[in-house]
């Protein structure tokens, strides 16, 4: 592989005009496709194989035209102090609002609070439900404006009016913090590479790669039903790895220049060595992201595949566009150790022979490996403690900031109708094969009323055929509570008994039941996903490092870092620690897909640093150094760059903490803290300690397995052989001339 990539690097450097034109054309093509594509909406949320999804599909079949997937809004009214919503003036204002909303072109139905039981028992709060013909993200802006205008008109009459539901849902914004993250990355690159131009190359190529990836996702969003958050997460991961991969190639190029090589040769060698590490690091990220498809939740699968595609583009750019732009830069990119005059280059160096920070740190760890190892494990274990209190759920209006109208509407409904009113359960009774469907409907309603934690059970509402009915159930507790989850399981247990008696299916659905089923499905998939992804990456790392213990150590270190990161997420977003600093206005359960998504992404990123760091150590060992000295040598050449790469990735991920979307905000924080733990505690501390303790045993591989494995030559040994052969030819020619 090293030889092939070496030739690719030289070709890209030499034919830079062709390579640059190809990537610019690809960016323009993707941009044109994105410009002409419809705006991305919310991906249709489905969870195949669950009871909630089965019931939802049955509703679509048996209740046609009910707009089951249409946007909804609840306009909540509260009377002024001392008044009731049944007072003539307030009643007239509500009726006027209902009439105003009913005239909307996209409105399917508006309920009248005074005819549908939409007034609270004490008479102070009422609500009108609005159902639209299209999903929330497909609503015309005029429909949203009409909804807000109707609420404003009602406020003018003296009522308190708030709007809940997904009709006002907007595309999430990442905020200015993302720009700050890129700014921090730029500063780190300048410090690391010692040149403004050299620092600009990774940023430029990463932006090109993210531009291609995000534009392609935008162009295909409508066709492939990609959600609005898909492009945000792809840009988050693509930008971070794109900068890192480019940084490693540029750093190796400068190191090759410092050894006196010509620029084209240096570009070829940089791609042949660092590029090999980029390929395998990128492959582990792609495996981890594509592996999310085993969960069988389409939205999660699409997010993973889209992000994996952006990572693949970042790898290809690092292998081709980076050497091409290095060719354009020429002598303005200086050898390692040299700085531009603007940054202090050309000055006399003090203590020129002093070991760098990476050498000093590795030497310290190698001298005291056991103490460092124990301290690191204890520290990560302490950070992981909050993960034991992890509670999972999906965000609803109750998790919105209190400054939003959605959250205020949620609180008003809880005040007037009880906390369970915000999470009604929909029980679907399929009595198609029953002799007396009406009797089955009554039996189902009676058995549900007898269960604990039930506030109200509405009469069964059958379809036109009379063979299927829906029963609305209001729990006693809020949607995300354990009591509501228990109620869902109790209804399903009662439904199993009804099926045995009558043959009718009783299914529970609704947003709350969907959330419960998603959490259960994700929990069930976590172990198989870990086995698949970690197993495949373990095999891949055996091929890369030709060792059993090094990949095993890499996997165990990852588990430590991801548990510590989950602990930090629980402490901030569930317990409320440092919530003000992180912009968390409302604590609550952790998003259901957070653990499995974090496992996938963090595993891929953790293996990035493992590959980049340990390949340098193995390279020194392969070239004859003793194990402990190889660790120090590897850190001398790679610690500075790995540290810079980690800081850049942390800065990029931290930028997404400013997003208006709670899911993106939480993922940004989780990934940033996971990289912090994994890069600086696991890879930079535990890895050298373990390698120092293992010594030569770290590189043990059974002989039969050594013969069976392909030689991918990540260390570039074939290039060294090529050097020796070239030197021998030159010597022979000199002898002939003599």
PDB file of N, CA and C in Angstrom, residues 112-120 125-128 417:
ATOM      1  N   UNK A 112     -62.570  22.535  18.374  1.00  0.00           N
ATOM      2  CA  UNK A 112     -63.165  23.592  19.196  1.00  0.00           C
ATOM      3  C   UNK A 112     -63.071  23.162  20.661  1.00  0.00           C
ATOM      4  N   UNK A 113     -62.387  23.935  21.515  1.00  0.00           N
ATOM      5  CA  UNK A 113     -62.211  23.535  22.920  1.00  0.00           C
ATOM      6  C   UNK A 113     -63.532  23.296  23.638  1.00  0.00           C
ATOM      7  N   UNK A 114     -64.567  24.014  23.247  1.00  0.00           N
ATOM      8  CA  UNK A 114     -65.832  23.963  23.981  1.00  0.00           C
ATOM      9  C   UNK A 114     -66.718  22.804  23.536  1.00  0.00           C
ATOM     10  N   UNK A 115     -66.329  22.156  22.433  1.00  0.00           N
ATOM     11  CA  UNK A 115     -67.099  21.006  21.969  1.00  0.00           C
ATOM     12  C   UNK A 115     -66.347  19.692  22.148  1.00  0.00           C
ATOM     13  N   UNK A 116     -65.019  19.770  22.277  1.00  0.00           N
ATOM     14  CA  UNK A 116     -64.218  18.546  22.363  1.00  0.00           C
ATOM     15  C   UNK A 116     -63.589  18.306  23.716  1.00  0.00           C
ATOM     16  N   UNK A 117     -64.079  18.932  24.757  1.00  0.00           N
ATOM     17  CA  UNK A 117     -63.520  18.718  26.085  1.00  0.00           C
ATOM     18  C   UNK A 117     -62.155  19.337  26.266  1.00  0.00           C
ATOM     19  N   UNK A 118     -61.929  20.482  25.631  1.00  0.00           N
ATOM     20  CA  UNK A 118     -60.631  21.121  25.690  1.00  0.00           C
ATOM     21  C   UNK A 118     -60.521  22.221  26.720  1.00  0.00           C
ATOM     22  N   UNK A 119     -61.376  22.190  27.739  1.00  0.00           N
ATOM     23  CA  UNK A 119     -61.319  23.194  28.806  1.00  0.00           C
ATOM     24  C   UNK A 119     -60.981  22.483  30.115  1.00  0.00           C
ATOM     25  N   UNK A 120     -60.048  23.029  30.878  1.00  0.00           N
ATOM     26  CA  UNK A 120     -59.618  22.401  32.127  1.00  0.00           C
ATOM     27  C   UNK A 120     -60.754  22.392  33.142  1.00  0.00           C
ATOM     28  N   UNK A 125     -57.938  27.244  31.799  1.00  0.00           N
ATOM     29  CA  UNK A 125     -57.080  26.936  30.640  1.00  0.00           C
ATOM     30  C   UNK A 125     -57.890  26.154  29.619  1.00  0.00           C
ATOM     31  N   UNK A 126     -57.653  26.464  28.344  1.00  0.00           N
ATOM     32  CA  UNK A 126     -58.297  25.736  27.248  1.00  0.00           C
ATOM     33  C   UNK A 126     -57.283  25.582  26.122  1.00  0.00           C
ATOM     34  N   UNK A 127     -57.569  24.648  25.224  1.00  0.00           N
ATOM     35  CA  UNK A 127     -56.650  24.481  24.087  1.00  0.00           C
ATOM     36  C   UNK A 127     -57.441  24.083  22.846  1.00  0.00           C
ATOM     37  N   UNK A 128     -56.889  24.471  21.691  1.00  0.00           N
ATOM     38  CA  UNK A 128     -57.437  24.068  20.398  1.00  0.00           C
ATOM     39  C   UNK A 128     -56.346  23.319  19.644  1.00  0.00           C
ATOM     40  N   UNK A 417     -54.314  20.308  32.828  1.00  0.00           N
ATOM     41  CA  UNK A 417     -54.859  18.973  32.569  1.00  0.00           C
ATOM     42  C   UNK A 417     -54.026  17.843  33.177  1.00  0.00           C
TER      43      UNK A 417
END
